[in-house]
PDB file of C-alpha atoms in Angstrom:
ATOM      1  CA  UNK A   1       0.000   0.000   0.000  1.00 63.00           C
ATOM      2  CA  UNK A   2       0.911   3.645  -0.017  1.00 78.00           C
ATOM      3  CA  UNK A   3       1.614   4.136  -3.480  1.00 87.00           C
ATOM      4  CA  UNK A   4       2.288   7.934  -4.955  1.00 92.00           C
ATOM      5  CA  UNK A   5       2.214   7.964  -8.887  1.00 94.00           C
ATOM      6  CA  UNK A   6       3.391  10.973 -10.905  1.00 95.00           C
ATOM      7  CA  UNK A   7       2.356  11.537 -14.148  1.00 96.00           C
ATOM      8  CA  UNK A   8       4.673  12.057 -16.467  1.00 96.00           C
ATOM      9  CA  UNK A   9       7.616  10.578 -15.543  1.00 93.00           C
ATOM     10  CA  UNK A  10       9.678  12.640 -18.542  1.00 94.00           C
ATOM     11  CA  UNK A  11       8.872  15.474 -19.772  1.00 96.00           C
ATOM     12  CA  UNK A  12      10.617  17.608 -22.928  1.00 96.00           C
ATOM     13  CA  UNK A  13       9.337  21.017 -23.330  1.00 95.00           C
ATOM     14  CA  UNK A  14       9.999  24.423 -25.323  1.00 96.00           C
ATOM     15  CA  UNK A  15      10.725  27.710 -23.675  1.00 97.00           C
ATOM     16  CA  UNK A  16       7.613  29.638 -23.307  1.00 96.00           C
ATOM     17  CA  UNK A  17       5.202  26.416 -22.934  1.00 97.00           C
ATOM     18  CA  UNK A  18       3.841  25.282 -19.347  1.00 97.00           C
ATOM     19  CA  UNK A  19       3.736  21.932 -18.303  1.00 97.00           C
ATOM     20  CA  UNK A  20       1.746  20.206 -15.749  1.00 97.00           C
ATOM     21  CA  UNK A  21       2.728  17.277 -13.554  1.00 97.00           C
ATOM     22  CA  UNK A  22       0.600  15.165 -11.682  1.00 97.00           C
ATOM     23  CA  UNK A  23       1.166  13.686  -8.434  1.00 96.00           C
ATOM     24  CA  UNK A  24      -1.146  11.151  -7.325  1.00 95.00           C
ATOM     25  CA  UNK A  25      -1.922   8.963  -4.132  1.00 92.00           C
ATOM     26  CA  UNK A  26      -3.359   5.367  -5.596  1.00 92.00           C
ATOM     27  CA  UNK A  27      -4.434   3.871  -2.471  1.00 87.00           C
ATOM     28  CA  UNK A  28      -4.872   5.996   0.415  1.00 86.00           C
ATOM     29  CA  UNK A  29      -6.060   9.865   1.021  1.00 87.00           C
ATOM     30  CA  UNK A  30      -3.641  12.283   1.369  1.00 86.00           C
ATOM     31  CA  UNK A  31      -4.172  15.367   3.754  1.00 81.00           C
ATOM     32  CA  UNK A  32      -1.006  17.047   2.394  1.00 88.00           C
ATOM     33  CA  UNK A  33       0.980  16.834  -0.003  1.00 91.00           C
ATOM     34  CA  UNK A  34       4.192  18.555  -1.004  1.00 92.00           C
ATOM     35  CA  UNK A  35       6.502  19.632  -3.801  1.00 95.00           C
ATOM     36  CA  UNK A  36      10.235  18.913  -3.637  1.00 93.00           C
ATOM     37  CA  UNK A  37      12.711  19.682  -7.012  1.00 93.00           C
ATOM     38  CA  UNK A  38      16.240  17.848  -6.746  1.00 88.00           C
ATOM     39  CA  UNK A  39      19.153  19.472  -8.329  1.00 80.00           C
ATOM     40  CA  UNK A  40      21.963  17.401  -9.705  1.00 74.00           C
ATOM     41  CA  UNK A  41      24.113  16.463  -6.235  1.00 68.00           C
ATOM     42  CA  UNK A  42      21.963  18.590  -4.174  1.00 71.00           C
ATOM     43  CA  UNK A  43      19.561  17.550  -1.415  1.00 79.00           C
ATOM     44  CA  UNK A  44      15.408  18.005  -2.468  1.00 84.00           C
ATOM     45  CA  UNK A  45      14.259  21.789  -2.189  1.00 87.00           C
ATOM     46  CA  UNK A  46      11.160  22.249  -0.852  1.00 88.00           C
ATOM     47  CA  UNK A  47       8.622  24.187  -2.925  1.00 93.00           C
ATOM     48  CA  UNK A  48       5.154  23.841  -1.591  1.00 92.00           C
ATOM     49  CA  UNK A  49       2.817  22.413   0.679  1.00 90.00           C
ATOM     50  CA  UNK A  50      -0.626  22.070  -0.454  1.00 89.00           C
ATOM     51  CA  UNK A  51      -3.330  20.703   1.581  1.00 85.00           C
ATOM     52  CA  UNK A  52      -6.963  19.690  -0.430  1.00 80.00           C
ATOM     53  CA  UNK A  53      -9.028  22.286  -0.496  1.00 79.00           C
ATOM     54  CA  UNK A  54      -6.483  25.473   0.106  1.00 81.00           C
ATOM     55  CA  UNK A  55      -4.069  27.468  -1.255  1.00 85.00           C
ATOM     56  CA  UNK A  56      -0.659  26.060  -1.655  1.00 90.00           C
ATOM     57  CA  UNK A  57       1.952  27.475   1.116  1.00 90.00           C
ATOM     58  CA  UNK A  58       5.355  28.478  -0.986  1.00 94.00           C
ATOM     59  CA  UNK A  59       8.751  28.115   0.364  1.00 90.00           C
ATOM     60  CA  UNK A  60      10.539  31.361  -0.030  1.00 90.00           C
ATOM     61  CA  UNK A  61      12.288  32.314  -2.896  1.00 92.00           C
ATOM     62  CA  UNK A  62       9.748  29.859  -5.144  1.00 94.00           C
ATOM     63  CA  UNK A  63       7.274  32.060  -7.666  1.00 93.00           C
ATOM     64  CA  UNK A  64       4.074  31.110  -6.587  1.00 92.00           C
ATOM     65  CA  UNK A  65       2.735  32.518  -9.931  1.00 94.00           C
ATOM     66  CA  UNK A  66       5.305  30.500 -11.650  1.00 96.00           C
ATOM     67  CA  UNK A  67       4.937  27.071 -10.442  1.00 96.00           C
ATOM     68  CA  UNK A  68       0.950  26.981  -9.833  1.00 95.00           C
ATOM     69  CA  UNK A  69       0.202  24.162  -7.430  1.00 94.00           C
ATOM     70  CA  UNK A  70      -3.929  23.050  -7.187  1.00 90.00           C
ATOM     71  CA  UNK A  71      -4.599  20.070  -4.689  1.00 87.00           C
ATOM     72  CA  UNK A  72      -8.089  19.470  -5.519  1.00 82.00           C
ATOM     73  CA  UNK A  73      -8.705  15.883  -3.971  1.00 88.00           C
ATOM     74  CA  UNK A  74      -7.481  14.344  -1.435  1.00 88.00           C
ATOM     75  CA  UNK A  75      -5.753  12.107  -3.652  1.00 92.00           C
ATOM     76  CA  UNK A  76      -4.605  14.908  -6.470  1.00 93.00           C
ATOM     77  CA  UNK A  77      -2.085  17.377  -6.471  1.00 93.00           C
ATOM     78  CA  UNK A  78      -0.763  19.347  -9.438  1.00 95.00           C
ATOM     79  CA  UNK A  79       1.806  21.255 -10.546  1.00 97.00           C
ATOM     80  CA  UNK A  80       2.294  23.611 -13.756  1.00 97.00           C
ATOM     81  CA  UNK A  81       5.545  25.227 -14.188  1.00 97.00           C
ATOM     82  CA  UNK A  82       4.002  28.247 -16.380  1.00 96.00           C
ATOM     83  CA  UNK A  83       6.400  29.738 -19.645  1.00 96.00           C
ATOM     84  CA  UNK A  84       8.897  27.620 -18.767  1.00 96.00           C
ATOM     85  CA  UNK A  85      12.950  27.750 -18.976  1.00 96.00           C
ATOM     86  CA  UNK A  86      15.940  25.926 -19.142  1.00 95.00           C
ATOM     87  CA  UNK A  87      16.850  27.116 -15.744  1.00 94.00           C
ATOM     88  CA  UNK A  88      13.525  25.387 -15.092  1.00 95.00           C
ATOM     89  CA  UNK A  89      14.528  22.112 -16.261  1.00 95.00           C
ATOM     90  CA  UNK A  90      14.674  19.458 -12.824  1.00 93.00           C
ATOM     91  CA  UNK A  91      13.607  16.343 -11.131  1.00 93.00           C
ATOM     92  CA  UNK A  92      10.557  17.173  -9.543  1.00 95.00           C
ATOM     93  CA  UNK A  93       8.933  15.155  -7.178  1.00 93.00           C
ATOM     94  CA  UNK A  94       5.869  14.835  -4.540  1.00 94.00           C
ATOM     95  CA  UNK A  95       5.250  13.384  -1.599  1.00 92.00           C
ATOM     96  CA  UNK A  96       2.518  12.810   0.155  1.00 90.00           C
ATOM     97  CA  UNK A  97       1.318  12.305   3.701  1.00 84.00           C
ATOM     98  CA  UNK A  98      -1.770   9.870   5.002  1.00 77.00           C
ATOM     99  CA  UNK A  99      -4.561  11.030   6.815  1.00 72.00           C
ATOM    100  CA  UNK A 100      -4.876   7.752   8.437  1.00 70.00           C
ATOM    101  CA  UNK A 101      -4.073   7.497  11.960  1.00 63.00           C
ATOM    102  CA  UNK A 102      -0.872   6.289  12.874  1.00 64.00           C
ATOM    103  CA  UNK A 103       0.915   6.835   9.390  1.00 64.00           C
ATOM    104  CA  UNK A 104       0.677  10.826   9.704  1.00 64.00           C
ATOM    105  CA  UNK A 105       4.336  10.598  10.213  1.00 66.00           C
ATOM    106  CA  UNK A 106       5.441   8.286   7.125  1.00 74.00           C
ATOM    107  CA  UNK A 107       5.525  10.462   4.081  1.00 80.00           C
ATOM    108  CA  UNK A 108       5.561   8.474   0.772  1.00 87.00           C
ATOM    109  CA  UNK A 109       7.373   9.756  -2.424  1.00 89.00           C
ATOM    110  CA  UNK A 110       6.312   9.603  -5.985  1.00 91.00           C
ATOM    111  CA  UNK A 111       8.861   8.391  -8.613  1.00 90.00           C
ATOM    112  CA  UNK A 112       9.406  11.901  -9.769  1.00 92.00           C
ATOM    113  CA  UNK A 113       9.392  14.005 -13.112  1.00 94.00           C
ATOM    114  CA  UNK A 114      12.372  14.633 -15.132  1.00 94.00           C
ATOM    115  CA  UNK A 115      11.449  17.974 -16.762  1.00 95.00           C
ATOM    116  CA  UNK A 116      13.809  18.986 -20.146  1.00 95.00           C
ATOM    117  CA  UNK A 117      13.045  22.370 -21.072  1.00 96.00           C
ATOM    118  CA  UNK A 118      14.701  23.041 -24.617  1.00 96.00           C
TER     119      UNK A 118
ATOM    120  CA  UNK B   1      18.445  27.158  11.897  1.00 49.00           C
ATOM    121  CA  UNK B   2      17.578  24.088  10.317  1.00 58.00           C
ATOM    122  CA  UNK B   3      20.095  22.243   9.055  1.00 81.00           C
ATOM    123  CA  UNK B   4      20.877  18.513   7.871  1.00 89.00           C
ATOM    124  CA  UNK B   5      24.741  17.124   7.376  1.00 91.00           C
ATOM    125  CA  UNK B   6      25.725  13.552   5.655  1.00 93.00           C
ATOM    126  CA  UNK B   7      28.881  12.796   4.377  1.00 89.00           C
ATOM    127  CA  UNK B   8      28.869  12.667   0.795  1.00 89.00           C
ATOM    128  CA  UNK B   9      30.018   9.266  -0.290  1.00 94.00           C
ATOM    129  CA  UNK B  10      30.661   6.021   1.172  1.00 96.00           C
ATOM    130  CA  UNK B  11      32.341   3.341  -0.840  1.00 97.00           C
ATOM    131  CA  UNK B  12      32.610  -0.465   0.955  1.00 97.00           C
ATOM    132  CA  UNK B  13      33.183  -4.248  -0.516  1.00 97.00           C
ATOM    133  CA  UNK B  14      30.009  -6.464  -1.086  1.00 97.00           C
ATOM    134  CA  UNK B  15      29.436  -8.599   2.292  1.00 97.00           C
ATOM    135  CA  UNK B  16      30.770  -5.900   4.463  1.00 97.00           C
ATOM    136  CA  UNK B  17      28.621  -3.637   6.822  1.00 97.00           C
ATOM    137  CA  UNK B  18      27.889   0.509   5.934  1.00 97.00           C
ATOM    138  CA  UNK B  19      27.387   2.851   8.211  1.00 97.00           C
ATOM    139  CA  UNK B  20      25.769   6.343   6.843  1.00 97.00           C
ATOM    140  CA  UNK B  21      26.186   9.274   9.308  1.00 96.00           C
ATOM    141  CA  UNK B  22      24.055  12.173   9.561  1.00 95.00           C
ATOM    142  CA  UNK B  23      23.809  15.090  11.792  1.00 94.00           C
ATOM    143  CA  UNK B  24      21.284  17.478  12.108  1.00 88.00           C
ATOM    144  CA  UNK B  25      20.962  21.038  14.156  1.00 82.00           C
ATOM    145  CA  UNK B  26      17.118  21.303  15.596  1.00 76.00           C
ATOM    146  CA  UNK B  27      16.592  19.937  18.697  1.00 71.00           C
ATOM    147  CA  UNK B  28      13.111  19.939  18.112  1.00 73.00           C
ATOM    148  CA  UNK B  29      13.736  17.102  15.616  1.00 69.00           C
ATOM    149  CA  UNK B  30      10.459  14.779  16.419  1.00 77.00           C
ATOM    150  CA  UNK B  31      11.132  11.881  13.600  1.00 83.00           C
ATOM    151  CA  UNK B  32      14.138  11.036  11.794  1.00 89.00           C
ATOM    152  CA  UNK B  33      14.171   9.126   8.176  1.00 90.00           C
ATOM    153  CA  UNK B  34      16.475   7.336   6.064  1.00 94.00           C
ATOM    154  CA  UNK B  35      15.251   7.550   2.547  1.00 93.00           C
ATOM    155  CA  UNK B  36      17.171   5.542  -0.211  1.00 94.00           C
ATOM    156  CA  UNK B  37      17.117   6.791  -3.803  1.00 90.00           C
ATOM    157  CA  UNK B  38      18.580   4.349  -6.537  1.00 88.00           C
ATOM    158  CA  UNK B  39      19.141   6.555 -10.204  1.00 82.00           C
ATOM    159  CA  UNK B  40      16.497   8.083 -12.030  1.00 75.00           C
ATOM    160  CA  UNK B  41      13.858   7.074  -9.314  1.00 79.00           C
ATOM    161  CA  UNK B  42      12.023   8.404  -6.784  1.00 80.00           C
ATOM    162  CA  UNK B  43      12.802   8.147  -2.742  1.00 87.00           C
ATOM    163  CA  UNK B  44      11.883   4.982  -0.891  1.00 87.00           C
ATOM    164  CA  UNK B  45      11.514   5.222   2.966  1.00 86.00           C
ATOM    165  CA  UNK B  46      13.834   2.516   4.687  1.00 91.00           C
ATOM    166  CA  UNK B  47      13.028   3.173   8.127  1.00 90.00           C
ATOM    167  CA  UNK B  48      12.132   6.046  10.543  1.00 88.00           C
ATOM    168  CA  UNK B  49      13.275   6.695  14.461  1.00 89.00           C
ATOM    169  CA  UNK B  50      11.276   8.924  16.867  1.00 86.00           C
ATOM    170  CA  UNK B  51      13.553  10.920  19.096  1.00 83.00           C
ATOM    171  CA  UNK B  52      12.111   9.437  22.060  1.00 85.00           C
ATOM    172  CA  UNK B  53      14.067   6.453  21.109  1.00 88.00           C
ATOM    173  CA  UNK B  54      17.942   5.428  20.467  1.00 91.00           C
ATOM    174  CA  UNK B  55      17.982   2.419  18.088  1.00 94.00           C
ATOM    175  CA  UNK B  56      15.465   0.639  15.760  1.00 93.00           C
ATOM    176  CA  UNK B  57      16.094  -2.598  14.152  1.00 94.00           C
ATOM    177  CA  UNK B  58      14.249  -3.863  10.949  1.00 91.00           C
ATOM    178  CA  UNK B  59      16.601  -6.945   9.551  1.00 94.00           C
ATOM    179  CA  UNK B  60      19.759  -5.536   7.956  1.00 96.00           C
ATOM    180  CA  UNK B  61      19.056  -2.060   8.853  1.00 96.00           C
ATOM    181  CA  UNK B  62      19.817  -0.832  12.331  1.00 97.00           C
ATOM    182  CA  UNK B  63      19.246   3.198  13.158  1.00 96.00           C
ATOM    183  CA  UNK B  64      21.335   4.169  16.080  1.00 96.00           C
ATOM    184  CA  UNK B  65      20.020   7.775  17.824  1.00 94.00           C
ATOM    185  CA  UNK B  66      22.345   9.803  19.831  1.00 93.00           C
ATOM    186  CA  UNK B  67      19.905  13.094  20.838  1.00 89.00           C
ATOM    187  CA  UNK B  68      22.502  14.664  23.050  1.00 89.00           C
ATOM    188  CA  UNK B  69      24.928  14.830  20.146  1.00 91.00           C
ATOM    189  CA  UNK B  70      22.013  15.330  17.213  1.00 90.00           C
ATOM    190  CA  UNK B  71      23.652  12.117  15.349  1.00 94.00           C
ATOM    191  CA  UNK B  72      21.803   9.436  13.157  1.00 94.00           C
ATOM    192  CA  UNK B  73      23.599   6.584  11.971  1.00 97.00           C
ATOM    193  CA  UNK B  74      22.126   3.606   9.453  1.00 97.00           C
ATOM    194  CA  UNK B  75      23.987   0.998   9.168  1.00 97.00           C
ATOM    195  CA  UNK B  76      23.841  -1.887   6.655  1.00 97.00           C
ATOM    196  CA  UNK B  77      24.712  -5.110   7.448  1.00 97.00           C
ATOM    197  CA  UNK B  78      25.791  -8.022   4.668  1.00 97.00           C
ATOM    198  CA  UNK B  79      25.898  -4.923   2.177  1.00 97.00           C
ATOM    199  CA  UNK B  80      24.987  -6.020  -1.313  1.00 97.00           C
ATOM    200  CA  UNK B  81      25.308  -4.684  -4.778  1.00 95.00           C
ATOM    201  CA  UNK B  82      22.258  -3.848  -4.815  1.00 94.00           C
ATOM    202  CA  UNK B  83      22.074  -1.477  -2.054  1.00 96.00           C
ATOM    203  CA  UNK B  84      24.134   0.913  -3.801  1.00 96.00           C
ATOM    204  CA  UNK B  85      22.169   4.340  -4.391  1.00 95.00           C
ATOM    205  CA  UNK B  86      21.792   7.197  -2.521  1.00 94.00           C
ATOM    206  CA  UNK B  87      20.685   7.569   0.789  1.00 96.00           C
ATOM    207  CA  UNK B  88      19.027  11.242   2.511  1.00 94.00           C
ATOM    208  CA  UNK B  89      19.370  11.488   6.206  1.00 94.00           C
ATOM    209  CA  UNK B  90      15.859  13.781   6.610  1.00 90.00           C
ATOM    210  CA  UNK B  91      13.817  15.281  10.176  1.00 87.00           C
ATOM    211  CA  UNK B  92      10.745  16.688  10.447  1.00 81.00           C
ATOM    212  CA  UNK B  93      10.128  19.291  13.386  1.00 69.00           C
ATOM    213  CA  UNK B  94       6.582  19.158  14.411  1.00 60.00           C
ATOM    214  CA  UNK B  95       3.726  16.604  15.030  1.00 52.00           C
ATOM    215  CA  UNK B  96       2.069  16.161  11.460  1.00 51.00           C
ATOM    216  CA  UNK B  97       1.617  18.597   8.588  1.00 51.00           C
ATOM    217  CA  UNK B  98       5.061  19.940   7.513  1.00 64.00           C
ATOM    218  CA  UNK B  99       7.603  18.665   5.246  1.00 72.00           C
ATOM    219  CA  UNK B 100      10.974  17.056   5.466  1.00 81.00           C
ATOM    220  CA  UNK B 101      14.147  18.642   5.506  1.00 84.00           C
ATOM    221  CA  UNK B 102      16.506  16.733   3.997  1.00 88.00           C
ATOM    222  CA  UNK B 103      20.664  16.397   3.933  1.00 90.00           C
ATOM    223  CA  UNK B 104      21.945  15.960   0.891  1.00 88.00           C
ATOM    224  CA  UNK B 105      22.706  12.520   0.445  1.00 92.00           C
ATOM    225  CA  UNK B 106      25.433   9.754   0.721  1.00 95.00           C
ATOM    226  CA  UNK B 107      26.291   8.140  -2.128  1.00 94.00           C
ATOM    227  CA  UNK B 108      26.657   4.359  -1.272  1.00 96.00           C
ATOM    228  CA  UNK B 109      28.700   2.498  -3.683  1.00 96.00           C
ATOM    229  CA  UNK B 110      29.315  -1.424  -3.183  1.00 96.00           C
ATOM    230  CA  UNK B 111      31.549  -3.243  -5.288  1.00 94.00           C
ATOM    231  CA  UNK B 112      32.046  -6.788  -5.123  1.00 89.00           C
TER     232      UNK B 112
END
């Protein structure tokens, strides 16, 4: 159990486009869910937390109007990087955390999006 | 601050044991991970400690807790080839509903 899918898992865009990334949780609700982006030989960044329902809380120094982030189920989350870059280009990838009692504290990760902007 | 350390790389023989070392700054540390990403994939969780506690066990893994001196180790016993991938040392400061902050990996290499 406890299965987080994202959707795609590669991704080639041009400058200018958006793209939008899925991030779902296949067999259990998520109250939150997060967005992490992994540079080469760096530790995951934090992005945003988004719970279902509400706006998305950004981590500082992230463009909330740049990378829009809409949780609208409890097992959905989604991110669009809008008129994207190459500086844009990343492994993104979710987590997200169960609402079930007693697994609040296990988060579980999706497989993550390689995003190629060209 | 907030702040996660881990040694960058580890290299060891096939059949030996690992130990990954992590430290971290926040006292207020409530759960401690051990995440293991193999390339091009996402992160698995491997095991998790609360800080109420100094060592957890789950068959080759073994998480050893020193609070006083904010230190996680993992260790890997019987490494195998297989177990070679990256592994994030990660804490999370409150009781449910923020995110993890992670270190930024040990690269575990096992040759045989």
């Amino acid at each position: 159990g406890a299965v987080v899918s994202q959707h795609p898992s590669r991704v080639i865009c041009k400058s200018g486009t958006s793209v939008k990334i899925e991030c779902r949780s296949l067999d259990f609700q998520a109250t939150t869910m997060f967005w992490y982006r992994q540079f080469p030989k760096k530790s995951l960044m934090l992005m945003a937390t988004s719970n279902e329902g509400s706006k998305a809380t950004y981590e500082q120094g992230v463009e909330k109007d740049k990378f829009l982030i809409n949780h609208a189920s409890l097992t959905l989350s989604t991110l669009t990087v809008t008129s994207a870059h190459p500086e844009d280009s990343s492994f993104y990838i979710c987590s997200a955390r169960s609402r079930d009692r007693g697994l609040e504290y296990e988060q579980y990760f999706g497989p993550g999006t390689r995003l190629t902007v060209t | 601050g907030e702040d996660v350390e881990q040694s960058l790389f580890l290299s060891v023989r096939e059949g030996d044991s690992s130990v990954i070392n992590c430290t971290y700054t926040d006292s207020s540390s409530t759960y401690l991970y051990w995440y293991k990403q193999e390339p091009g994939a996402g992160l698995q969780l491997l095991t998790y400690i609360f800080s109420n506690m100094d060592m957890k066990q789950d068959q080759r893994l073994t998480v050893l807790l020193n609070k006083k001196d904010k230190h996680l180790s993992l260790r890997i016993a019987d490494t195998q080839t297989g177990d070679s991938a990256i592994y994030f040392c990660a804490e999370t400061l409150d009781q449910a509903g923020t995110a993890l902050i992670f270190g930024k990996g040990t690269t575990l290499s096992v040759s045989s």
